[in-house]
Short mmCIF file of C-alpha atoms (C1' of nucleotides) and ligand atoms in Angstrom, two decimals:
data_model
loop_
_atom_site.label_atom_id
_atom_site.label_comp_id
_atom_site.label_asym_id
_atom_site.label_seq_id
_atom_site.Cartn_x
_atom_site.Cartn_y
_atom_site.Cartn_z
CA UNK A 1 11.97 -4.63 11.31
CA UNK A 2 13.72 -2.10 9.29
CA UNK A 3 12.43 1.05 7.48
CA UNK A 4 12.44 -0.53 4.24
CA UNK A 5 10.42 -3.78 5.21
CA UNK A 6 8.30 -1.68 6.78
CA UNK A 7 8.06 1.14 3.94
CA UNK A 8 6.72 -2.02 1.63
CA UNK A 9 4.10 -3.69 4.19
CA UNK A 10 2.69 -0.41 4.08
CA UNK A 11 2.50 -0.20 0.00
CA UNK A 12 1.11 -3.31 -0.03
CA UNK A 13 -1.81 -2.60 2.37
CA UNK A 14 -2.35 1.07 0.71
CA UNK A 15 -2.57 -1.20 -2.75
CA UNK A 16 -5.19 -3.13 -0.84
CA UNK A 17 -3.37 -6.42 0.59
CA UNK A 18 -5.37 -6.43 3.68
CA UNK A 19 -8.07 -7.92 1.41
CA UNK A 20 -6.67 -8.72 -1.89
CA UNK A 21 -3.81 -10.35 -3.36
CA UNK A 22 -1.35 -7.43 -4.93
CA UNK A 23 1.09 -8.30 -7.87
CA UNK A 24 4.68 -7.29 -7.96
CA UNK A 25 3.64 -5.23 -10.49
CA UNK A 26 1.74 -2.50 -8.67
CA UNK A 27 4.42 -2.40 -5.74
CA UNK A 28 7.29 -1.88 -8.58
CA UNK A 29 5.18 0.95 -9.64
CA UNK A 30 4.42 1.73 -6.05
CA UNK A 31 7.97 1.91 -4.59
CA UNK A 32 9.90 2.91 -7.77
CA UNK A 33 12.07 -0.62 -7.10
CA UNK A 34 12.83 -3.38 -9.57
CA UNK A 35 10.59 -6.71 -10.24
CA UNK A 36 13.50 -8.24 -8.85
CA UNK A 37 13.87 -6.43 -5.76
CA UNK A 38 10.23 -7.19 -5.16
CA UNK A 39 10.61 -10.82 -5.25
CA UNK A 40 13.11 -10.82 -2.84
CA UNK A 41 11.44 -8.81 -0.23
CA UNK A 42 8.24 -10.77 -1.04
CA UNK A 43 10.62 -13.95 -0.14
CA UNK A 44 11.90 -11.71 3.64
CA UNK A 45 8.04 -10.74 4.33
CA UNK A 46 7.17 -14.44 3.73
CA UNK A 47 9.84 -15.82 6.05
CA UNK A 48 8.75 -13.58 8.94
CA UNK A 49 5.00 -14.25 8.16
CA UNK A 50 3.77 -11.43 7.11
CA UNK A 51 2.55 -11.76 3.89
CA UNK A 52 1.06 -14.87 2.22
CA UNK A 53 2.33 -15.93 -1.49
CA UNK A 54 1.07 -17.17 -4.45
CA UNK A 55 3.76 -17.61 -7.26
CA UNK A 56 3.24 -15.59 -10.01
CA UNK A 57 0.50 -13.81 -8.39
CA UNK A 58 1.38 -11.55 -5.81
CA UNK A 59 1.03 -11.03 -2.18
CA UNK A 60 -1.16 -10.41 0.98
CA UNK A 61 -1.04 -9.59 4.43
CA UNK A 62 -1.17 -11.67 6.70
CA UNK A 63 -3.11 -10.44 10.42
CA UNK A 64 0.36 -9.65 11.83
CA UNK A 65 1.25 -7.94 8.57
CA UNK A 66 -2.09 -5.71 8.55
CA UNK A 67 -1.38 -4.99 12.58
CA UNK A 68 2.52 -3.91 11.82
CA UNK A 69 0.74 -1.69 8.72
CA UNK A 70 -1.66 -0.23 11.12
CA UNK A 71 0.60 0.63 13.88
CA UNK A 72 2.75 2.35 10.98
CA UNK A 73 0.37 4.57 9.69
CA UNK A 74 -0.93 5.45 13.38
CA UNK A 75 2.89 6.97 13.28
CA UNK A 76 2.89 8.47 9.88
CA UNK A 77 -0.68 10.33 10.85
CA UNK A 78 0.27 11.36 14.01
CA UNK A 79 3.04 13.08 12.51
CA UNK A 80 0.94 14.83 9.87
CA UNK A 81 -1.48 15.98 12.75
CA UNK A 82 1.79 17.05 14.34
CA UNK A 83 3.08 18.90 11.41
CA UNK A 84 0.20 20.44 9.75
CA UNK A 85 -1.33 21.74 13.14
CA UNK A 86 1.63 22.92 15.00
CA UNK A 87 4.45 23.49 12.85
CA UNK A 88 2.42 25.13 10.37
CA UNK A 89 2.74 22.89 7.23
CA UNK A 90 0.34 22.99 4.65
CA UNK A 91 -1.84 19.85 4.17
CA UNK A 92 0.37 18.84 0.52
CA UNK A 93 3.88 18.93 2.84
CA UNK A 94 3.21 16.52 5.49
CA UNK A 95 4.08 13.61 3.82
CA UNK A 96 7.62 13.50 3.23
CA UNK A 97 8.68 14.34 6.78
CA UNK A 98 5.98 11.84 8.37
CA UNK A 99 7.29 9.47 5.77
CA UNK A 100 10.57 9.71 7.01
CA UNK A 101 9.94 9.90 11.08
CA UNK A 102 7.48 7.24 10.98
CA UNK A 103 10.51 4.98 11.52
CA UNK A 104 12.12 5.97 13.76
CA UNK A 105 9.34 6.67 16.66
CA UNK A 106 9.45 4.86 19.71
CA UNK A 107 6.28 4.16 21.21
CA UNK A 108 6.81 6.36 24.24
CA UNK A 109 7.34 9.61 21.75
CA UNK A 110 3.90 8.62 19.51
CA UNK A 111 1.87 8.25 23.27
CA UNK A 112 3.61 11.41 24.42
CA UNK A 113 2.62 13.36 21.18
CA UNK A 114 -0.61 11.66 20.71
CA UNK A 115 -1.40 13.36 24.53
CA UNK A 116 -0.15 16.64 23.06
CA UNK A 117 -2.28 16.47 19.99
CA UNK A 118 -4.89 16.12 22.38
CA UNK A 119 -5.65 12.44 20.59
CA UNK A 120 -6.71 13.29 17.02
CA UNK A 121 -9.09 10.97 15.23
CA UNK A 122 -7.79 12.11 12.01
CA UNK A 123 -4.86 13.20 9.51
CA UNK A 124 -4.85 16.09 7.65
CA UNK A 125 -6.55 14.51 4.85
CA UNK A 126 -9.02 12.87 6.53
CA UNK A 127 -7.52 9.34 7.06
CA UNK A 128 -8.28 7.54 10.19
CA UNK A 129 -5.67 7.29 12.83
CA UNK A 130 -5.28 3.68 13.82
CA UNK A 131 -5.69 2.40 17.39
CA UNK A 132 -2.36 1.88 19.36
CA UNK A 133 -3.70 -1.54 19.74
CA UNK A 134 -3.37 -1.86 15.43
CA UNK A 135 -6.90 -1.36 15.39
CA UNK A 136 -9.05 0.25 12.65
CA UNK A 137 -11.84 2.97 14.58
CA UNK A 138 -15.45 2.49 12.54
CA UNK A 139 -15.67 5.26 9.33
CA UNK A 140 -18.09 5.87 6.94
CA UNK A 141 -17.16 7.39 3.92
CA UNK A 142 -17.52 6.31 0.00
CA UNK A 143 -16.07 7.49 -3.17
CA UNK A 144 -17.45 10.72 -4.30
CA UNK A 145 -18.52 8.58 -8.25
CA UNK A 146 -21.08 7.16 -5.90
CA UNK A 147 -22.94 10.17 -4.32
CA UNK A 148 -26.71 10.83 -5.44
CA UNK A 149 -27.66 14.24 -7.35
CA UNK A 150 -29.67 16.52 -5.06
CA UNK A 151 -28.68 14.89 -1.99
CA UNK A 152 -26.22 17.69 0.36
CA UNK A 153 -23.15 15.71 1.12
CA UNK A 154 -19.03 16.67 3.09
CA UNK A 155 -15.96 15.62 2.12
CA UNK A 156 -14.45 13.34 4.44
CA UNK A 157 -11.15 12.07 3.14
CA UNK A 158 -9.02 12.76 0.10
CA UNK A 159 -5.80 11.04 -1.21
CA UNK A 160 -2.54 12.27 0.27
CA UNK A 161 -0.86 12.89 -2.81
CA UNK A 162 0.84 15.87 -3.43
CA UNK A 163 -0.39 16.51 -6.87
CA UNK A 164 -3.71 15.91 -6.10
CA UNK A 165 -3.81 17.94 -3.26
CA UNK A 166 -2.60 21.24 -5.45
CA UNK A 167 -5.25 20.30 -7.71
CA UNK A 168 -7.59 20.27 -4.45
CA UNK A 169 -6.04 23.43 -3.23
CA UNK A 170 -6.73 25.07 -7.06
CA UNK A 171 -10.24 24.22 -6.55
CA UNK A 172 -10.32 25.01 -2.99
CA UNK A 173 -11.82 22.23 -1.73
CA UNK A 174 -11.10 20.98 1.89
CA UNK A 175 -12.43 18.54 4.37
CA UNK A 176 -15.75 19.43 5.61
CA UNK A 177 -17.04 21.51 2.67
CA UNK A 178 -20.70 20.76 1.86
CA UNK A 179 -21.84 20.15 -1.89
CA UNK A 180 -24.50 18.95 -3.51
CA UNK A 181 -23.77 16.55 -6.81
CA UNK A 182 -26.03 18.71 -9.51
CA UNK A 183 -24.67 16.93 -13.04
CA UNK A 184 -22.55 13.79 -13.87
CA UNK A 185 -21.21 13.20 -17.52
CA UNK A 186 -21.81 10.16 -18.77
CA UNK A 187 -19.00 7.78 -19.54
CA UNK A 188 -17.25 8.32 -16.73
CA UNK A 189 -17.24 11.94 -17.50
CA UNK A 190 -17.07 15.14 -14.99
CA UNK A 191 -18.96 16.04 -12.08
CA UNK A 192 -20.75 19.20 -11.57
CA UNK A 193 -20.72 19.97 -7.80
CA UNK A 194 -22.79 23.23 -6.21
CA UNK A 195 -21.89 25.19 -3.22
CA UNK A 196 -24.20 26.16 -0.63
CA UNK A 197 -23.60 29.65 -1.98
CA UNK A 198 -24.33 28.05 -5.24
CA UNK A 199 -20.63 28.27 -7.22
CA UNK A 200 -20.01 25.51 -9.45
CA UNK A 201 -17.25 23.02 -9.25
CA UNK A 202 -16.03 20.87 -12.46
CA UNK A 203 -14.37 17.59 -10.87
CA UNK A 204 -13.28 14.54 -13.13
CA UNK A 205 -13.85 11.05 -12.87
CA UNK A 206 -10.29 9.88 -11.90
CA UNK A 207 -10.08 12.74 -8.98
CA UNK A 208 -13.35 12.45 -8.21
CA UNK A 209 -12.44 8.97 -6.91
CA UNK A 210 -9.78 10.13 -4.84
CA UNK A 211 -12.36 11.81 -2.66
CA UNK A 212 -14.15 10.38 -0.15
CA UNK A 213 -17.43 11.59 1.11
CA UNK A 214 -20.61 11.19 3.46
CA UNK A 215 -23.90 12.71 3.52
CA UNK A 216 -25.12 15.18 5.90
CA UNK A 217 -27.35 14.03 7.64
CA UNK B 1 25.26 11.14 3.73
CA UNK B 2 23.84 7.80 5.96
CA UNK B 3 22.93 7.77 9.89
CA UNK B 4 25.62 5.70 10.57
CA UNK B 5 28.41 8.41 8.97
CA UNK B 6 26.67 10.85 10.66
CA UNK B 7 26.94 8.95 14.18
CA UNK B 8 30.37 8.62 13.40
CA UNK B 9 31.42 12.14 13.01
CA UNK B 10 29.24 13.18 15.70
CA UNK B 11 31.42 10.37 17.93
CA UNK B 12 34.39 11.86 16.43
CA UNK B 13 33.25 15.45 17.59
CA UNK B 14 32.41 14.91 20.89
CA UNK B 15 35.80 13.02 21.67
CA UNK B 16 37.03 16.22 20.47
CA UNK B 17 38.26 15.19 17.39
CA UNK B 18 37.52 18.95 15.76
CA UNK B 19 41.06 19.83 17.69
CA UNK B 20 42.63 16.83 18.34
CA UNK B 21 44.09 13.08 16.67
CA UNK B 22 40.86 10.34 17.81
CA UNK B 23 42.32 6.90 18.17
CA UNK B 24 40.60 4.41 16.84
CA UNK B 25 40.21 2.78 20.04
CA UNK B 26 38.20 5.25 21.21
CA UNK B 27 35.32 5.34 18.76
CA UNK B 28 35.54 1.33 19.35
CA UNK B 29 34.84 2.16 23.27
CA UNK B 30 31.85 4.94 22.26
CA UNK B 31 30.15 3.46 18.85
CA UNK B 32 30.16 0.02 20.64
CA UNK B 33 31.79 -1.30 17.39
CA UNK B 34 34.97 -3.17 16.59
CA UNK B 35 37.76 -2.24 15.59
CA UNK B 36 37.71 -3.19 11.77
CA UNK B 37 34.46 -1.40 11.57
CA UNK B 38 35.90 1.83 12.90
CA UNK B 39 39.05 1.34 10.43
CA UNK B 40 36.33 0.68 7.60
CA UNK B 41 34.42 3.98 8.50
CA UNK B 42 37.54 5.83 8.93
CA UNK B 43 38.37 5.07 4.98
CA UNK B 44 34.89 5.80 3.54
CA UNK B 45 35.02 9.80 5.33
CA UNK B 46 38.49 10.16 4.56
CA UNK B 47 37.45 9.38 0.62
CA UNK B 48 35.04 12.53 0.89
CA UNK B 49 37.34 14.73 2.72
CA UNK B 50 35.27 14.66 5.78
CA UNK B 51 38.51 13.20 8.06
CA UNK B 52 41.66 13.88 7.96
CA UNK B 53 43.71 10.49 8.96
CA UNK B 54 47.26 9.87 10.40
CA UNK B 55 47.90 5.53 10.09
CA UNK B 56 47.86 3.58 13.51
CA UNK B 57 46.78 7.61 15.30
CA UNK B 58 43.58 8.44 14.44
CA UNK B 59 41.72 10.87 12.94
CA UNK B 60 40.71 14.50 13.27
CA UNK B 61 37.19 16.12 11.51
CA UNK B 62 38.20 18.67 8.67
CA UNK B 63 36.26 21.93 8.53
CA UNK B 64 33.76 20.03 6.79
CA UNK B 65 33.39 18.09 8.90
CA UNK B 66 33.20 20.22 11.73
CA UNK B 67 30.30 21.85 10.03
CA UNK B 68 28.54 18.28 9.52
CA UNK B 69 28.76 17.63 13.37
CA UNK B 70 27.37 20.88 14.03
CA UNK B 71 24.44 21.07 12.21
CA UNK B 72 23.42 17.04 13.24
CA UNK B 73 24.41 18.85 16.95
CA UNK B 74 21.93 21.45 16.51
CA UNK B 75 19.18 19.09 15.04
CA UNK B 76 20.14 16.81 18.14
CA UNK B 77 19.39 19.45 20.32
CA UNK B 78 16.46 21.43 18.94
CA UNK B 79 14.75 17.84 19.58
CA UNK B 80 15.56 17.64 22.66
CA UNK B 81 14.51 20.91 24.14
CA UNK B 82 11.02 19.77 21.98
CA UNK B 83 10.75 16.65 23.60
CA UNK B 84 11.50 17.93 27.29
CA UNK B 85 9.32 21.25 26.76
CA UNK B 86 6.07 20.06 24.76
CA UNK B 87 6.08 16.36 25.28
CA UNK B 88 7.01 16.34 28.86
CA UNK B 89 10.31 14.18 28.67
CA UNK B 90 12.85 14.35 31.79
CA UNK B 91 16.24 15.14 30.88
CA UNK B 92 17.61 11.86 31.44
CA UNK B 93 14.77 10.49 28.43
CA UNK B 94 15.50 13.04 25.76
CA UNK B 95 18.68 11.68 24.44
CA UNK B 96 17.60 8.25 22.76
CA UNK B 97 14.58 9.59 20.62
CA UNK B 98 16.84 12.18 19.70
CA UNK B 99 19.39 10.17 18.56
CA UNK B 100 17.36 8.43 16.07
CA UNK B 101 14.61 11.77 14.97
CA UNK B 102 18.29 14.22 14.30
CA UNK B 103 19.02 12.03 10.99
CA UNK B 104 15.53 12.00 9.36
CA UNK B 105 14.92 15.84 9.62
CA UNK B 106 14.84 18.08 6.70
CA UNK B 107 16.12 21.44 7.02
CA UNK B 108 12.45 22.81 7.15
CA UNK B 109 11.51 20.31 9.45
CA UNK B 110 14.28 21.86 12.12
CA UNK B 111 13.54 25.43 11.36
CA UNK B 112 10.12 25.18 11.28
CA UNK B 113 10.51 23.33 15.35
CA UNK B 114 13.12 26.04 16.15
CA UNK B 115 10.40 28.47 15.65
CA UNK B 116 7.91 26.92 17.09
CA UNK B 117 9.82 26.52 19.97
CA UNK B 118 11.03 30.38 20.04
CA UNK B 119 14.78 29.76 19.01
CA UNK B 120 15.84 28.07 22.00
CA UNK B 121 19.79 28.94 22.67
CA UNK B 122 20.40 25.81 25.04
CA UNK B 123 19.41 22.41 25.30
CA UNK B 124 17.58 20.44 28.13
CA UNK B 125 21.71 19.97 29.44
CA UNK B 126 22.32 23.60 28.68
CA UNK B 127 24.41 22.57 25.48
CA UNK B 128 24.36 25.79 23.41
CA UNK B 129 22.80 24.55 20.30
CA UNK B 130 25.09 25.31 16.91
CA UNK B 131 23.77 28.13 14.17
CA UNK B 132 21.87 27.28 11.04
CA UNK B 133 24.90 27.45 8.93
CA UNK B 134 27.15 25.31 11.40
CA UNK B 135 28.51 28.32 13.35
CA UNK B 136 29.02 27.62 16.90
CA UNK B 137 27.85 30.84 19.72
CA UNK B 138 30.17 31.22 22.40
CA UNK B 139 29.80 30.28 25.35
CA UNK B 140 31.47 30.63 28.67
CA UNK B 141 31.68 27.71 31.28
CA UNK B 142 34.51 25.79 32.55
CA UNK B 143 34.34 22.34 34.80
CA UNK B 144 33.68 22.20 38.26
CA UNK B 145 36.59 20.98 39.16
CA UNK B 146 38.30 24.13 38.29
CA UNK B 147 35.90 26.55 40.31
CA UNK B 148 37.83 28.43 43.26
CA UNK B 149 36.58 28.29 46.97
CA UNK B 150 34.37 30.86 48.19
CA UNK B 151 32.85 32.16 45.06
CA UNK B 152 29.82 32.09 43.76
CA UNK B 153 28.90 29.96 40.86
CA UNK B 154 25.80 28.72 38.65
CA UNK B 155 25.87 25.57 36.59
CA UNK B 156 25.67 25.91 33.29
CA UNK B 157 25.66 22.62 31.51
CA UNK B 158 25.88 19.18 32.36
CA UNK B 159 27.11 15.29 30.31
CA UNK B 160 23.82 14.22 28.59
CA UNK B 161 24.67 10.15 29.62
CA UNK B 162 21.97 8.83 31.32
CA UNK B 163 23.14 7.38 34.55
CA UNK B 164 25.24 10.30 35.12
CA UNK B 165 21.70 12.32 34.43
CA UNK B 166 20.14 9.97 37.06
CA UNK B 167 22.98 10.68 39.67
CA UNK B 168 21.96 14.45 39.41
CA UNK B 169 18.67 14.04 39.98
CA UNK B 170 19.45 12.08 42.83
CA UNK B 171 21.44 14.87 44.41
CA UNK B 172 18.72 17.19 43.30
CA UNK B 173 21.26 19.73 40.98
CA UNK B 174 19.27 21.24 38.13
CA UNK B 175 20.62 23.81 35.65
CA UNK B 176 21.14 27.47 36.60
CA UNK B 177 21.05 26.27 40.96
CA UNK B 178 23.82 28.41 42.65
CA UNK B 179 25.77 27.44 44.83
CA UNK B 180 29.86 27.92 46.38
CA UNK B 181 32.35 25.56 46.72
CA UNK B 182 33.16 25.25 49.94
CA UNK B 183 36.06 22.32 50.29
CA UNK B 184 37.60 19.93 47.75
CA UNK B 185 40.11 16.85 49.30
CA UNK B 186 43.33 16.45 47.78
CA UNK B 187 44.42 13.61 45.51
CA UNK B 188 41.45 14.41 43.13
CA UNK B 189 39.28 13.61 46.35
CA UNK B 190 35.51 14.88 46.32
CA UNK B 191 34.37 18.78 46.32
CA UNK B 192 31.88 19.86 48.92
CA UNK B 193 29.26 22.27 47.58
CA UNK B 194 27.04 24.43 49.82
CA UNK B 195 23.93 25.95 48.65
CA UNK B 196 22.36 29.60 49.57
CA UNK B 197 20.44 28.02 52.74
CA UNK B 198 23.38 25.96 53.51
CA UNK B 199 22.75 22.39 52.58
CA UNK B 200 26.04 20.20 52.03
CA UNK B 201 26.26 18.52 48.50
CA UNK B 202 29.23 15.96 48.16
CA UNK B 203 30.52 15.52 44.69
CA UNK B 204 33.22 12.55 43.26
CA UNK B 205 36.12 14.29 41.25
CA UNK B 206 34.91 12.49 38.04
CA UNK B 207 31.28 13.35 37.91
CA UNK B 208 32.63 17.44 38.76
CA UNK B 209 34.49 16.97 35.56
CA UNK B 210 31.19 16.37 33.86
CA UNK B 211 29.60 19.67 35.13
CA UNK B 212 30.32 22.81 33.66
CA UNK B 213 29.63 26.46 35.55
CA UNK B 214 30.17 30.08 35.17
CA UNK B 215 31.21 32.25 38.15
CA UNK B 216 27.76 34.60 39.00
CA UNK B 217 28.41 38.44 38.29
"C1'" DG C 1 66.95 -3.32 23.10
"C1'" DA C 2 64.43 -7.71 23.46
"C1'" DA C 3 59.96 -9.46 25.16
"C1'" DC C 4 55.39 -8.76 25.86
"C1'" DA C 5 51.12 -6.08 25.42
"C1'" DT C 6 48.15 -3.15 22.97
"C1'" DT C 7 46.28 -1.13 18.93
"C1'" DT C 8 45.52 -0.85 14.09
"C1'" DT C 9 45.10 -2.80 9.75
"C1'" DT C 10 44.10 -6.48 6.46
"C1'" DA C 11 41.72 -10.52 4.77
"C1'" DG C 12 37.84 -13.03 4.41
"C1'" DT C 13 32.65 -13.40 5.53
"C1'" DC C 14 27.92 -12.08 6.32
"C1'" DT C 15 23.33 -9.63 5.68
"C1'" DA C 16 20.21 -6.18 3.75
"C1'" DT C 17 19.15 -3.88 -0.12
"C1'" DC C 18 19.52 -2.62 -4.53
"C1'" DC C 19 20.49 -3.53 -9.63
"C1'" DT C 20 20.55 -5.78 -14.81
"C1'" DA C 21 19.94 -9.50 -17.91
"C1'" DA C 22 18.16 -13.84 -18.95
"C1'" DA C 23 14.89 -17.57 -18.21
"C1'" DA C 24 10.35 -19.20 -16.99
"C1'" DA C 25 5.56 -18.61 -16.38
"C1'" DT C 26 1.32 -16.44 -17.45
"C1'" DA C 27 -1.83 -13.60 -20.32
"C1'" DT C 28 -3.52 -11.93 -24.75
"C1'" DA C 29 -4.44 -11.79 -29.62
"C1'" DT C 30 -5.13 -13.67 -33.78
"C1'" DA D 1 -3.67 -23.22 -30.69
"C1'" DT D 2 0.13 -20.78 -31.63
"C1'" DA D 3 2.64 -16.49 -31.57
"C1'" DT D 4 3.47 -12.40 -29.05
"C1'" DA D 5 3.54 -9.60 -25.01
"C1'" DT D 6 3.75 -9.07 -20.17
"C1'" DT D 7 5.04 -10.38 -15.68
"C1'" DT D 8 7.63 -12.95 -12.41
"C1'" DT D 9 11.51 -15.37 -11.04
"C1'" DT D 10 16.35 -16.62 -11.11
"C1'" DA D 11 21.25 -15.74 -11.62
"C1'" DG D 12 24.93 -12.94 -10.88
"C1'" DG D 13 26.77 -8.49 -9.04
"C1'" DA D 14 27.26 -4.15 -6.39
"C1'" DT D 15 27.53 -1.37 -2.04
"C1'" DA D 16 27.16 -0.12 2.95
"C1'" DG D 17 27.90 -1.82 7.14
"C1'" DA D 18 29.03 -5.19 10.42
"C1'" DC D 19 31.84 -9.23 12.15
"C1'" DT D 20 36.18 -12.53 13.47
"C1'" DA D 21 40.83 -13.92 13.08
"C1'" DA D 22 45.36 -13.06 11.76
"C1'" DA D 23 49.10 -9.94 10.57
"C1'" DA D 24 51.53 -5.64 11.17
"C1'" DA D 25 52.69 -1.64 13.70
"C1'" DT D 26 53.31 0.76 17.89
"C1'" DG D 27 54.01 1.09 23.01
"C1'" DT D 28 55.73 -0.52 27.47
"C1'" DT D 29 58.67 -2.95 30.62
"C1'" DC D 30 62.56 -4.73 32.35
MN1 LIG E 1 0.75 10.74 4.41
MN1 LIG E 2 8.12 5.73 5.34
MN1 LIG E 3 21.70 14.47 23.65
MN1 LIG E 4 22.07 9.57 16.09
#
DNA sequence: GAACATTTTTAGTCTATCCTAAAAATATAT
DNA sequence: ATATATTTTTAGGATAGACTAAAAATGTTC
């Protein structure tokens, strides 16, 4: 396994491989590679088994490609834990670095800093940390296009992508806020969200989708 | 810049190739590669100025070069004084996860861990860990196998290799223990240390070379 | 100083990863 | 259904890094 075989099993269960077949096209656009260069991972991944392939379709992941994905992004969000919560990084600068030490984390070091993180259950953004077993612990969470008006609801999870998080940080809206959904344009239009203290918050569709929420109970 | 040029320089350094002509046959012996390879490598850092290369002698780091090995040295050992301080590694485990975390750490990454580990000076070996901008403090410490009979001395830094690591802890000598040397047998032969209550510690020429003190005050 | 030994360099390959350009397959629009 | 557009694959190359085997240079021994 090298960083780069591993950097693409992970794009291709972020674009949903776990479940779905993924075209080259949305890992080009993914990993900022050629078509070409796709193929021929695609065609290394295969060998190994751990993607399945249907010509001019695209790929999946096979169960010992969705374990190796797992275990990676148990690394990549212990790191973020690590970053954010000890080294003082904001939540929009863990990224890069856990991007990078991901690979190159035995699993001695992940144990040893999972024990001094005092085992988080989640990332800075939310995300679930994987099992060390490349298991997937039980979440519930939905896309914030789906909540009822009225209803008082948290955000759970939001996309860890640096633009989106400024926008989020603009806003100021973090995990564990509480809302309630008071107007929805139609046609995919904007969503009206209300503060406890009752300030309003304008969110479009598209980022609206990137944020993943539950209702209080 | 790649891991593997930066390995190389740091093998370079460490032979002491920022004062001295490397042969090539020594970076075979400590990179584990063959000779071709290290003839290879020796052509791509002498095209960016990094080496400075006499034919069938070896090579010697240029300033730049120097300053490259010390700033991979002091992201080598800010990790390590992490790893043995927060995550509980012995001093004999440090080394490895270091070796791999020093190449995939951004600037912030190190300055950010030097502060949250209060600017450490020394390493878990008590190697004196290089400035931000490749400077090197000085130090005072000279090999055991120079240290005169009778008076007092401290240990101030030890070979991070492993088995040697293992041998110390064996003999139970730990950074900043006092103790005088007491007898040392011709020929090279072994030096007798004595601590402050008087035990005996016996100690092979070749393993004193690897242990650097300071006479106490 | 010739003979033998060691070390370094060169020549020729290999793999992983990337690329561009062209060909083949698939999708869309009229 | 044919023409056009998009996507995927193939073909051919590039670069970093590693190897082995052979050639060239240097060192050592008698
Ligand atoms: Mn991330
Ligand atoms: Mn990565
Ligand atoms: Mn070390
Ligand atoms: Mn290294």
């Amino acid at each position: 396994m090298t960083p780069n075989k591993e950097n693409f099993i992970k794009a291709i269960y972020e674009l949903g491989g776990d479940h779905s077949v993924i075209s080259n096209k949305k890992l080009v656009k993914n990993l900022s590679i050629s078509a070409a260069s796709v193929t021929e991972m695609n065609a290394r991944l295969l060998k190994e088994n751990l993607i399945s392939h249907v010509p001019y379709r695209g790929v999946k992941l096979t169960a010992s490609g969705i374990r190796i994905a797992h275990q990676l992004i148990r690394k990549h969000r212990i790191w973020e834990v690590f970053l954010s919560e000890k080294l003082g990084y904001n939540w929009n600068e863990v990224h890069a670095d856990a991007d990078l030490l991901e690979h190159v984390s035995s699993d001695l070091l992940i144990e040893r800093l999972n024990d001094f993180l005092d085992e988080p259950e989640f990332d800075p953004h939310g995300g679930v940390i994987p099992n060390k077993d490349g298991s997937l612990p039980e979440t519930s969470a939905f896309p914030l296009t789906d909540v009822s008006t009225g209803r008082p609801f948290t955000i759970k999870e939001v996309d860890d992508d640096e633009e989106f998080l400024n926008y989020l940080l603009e806003k100021d809206i973090q995990l564990g806020d509480h809302y309630t959904l008071t107007d929805v344009e139609s046609f995919d239009g904007p969503l009206t969200l209300e503060t406890p203290e009752g300030r309003q918050i304008l969110i479009g569709h598209k980022a609206a989708f990137k944020i993943l929420v539950d209702y209080v109970v």
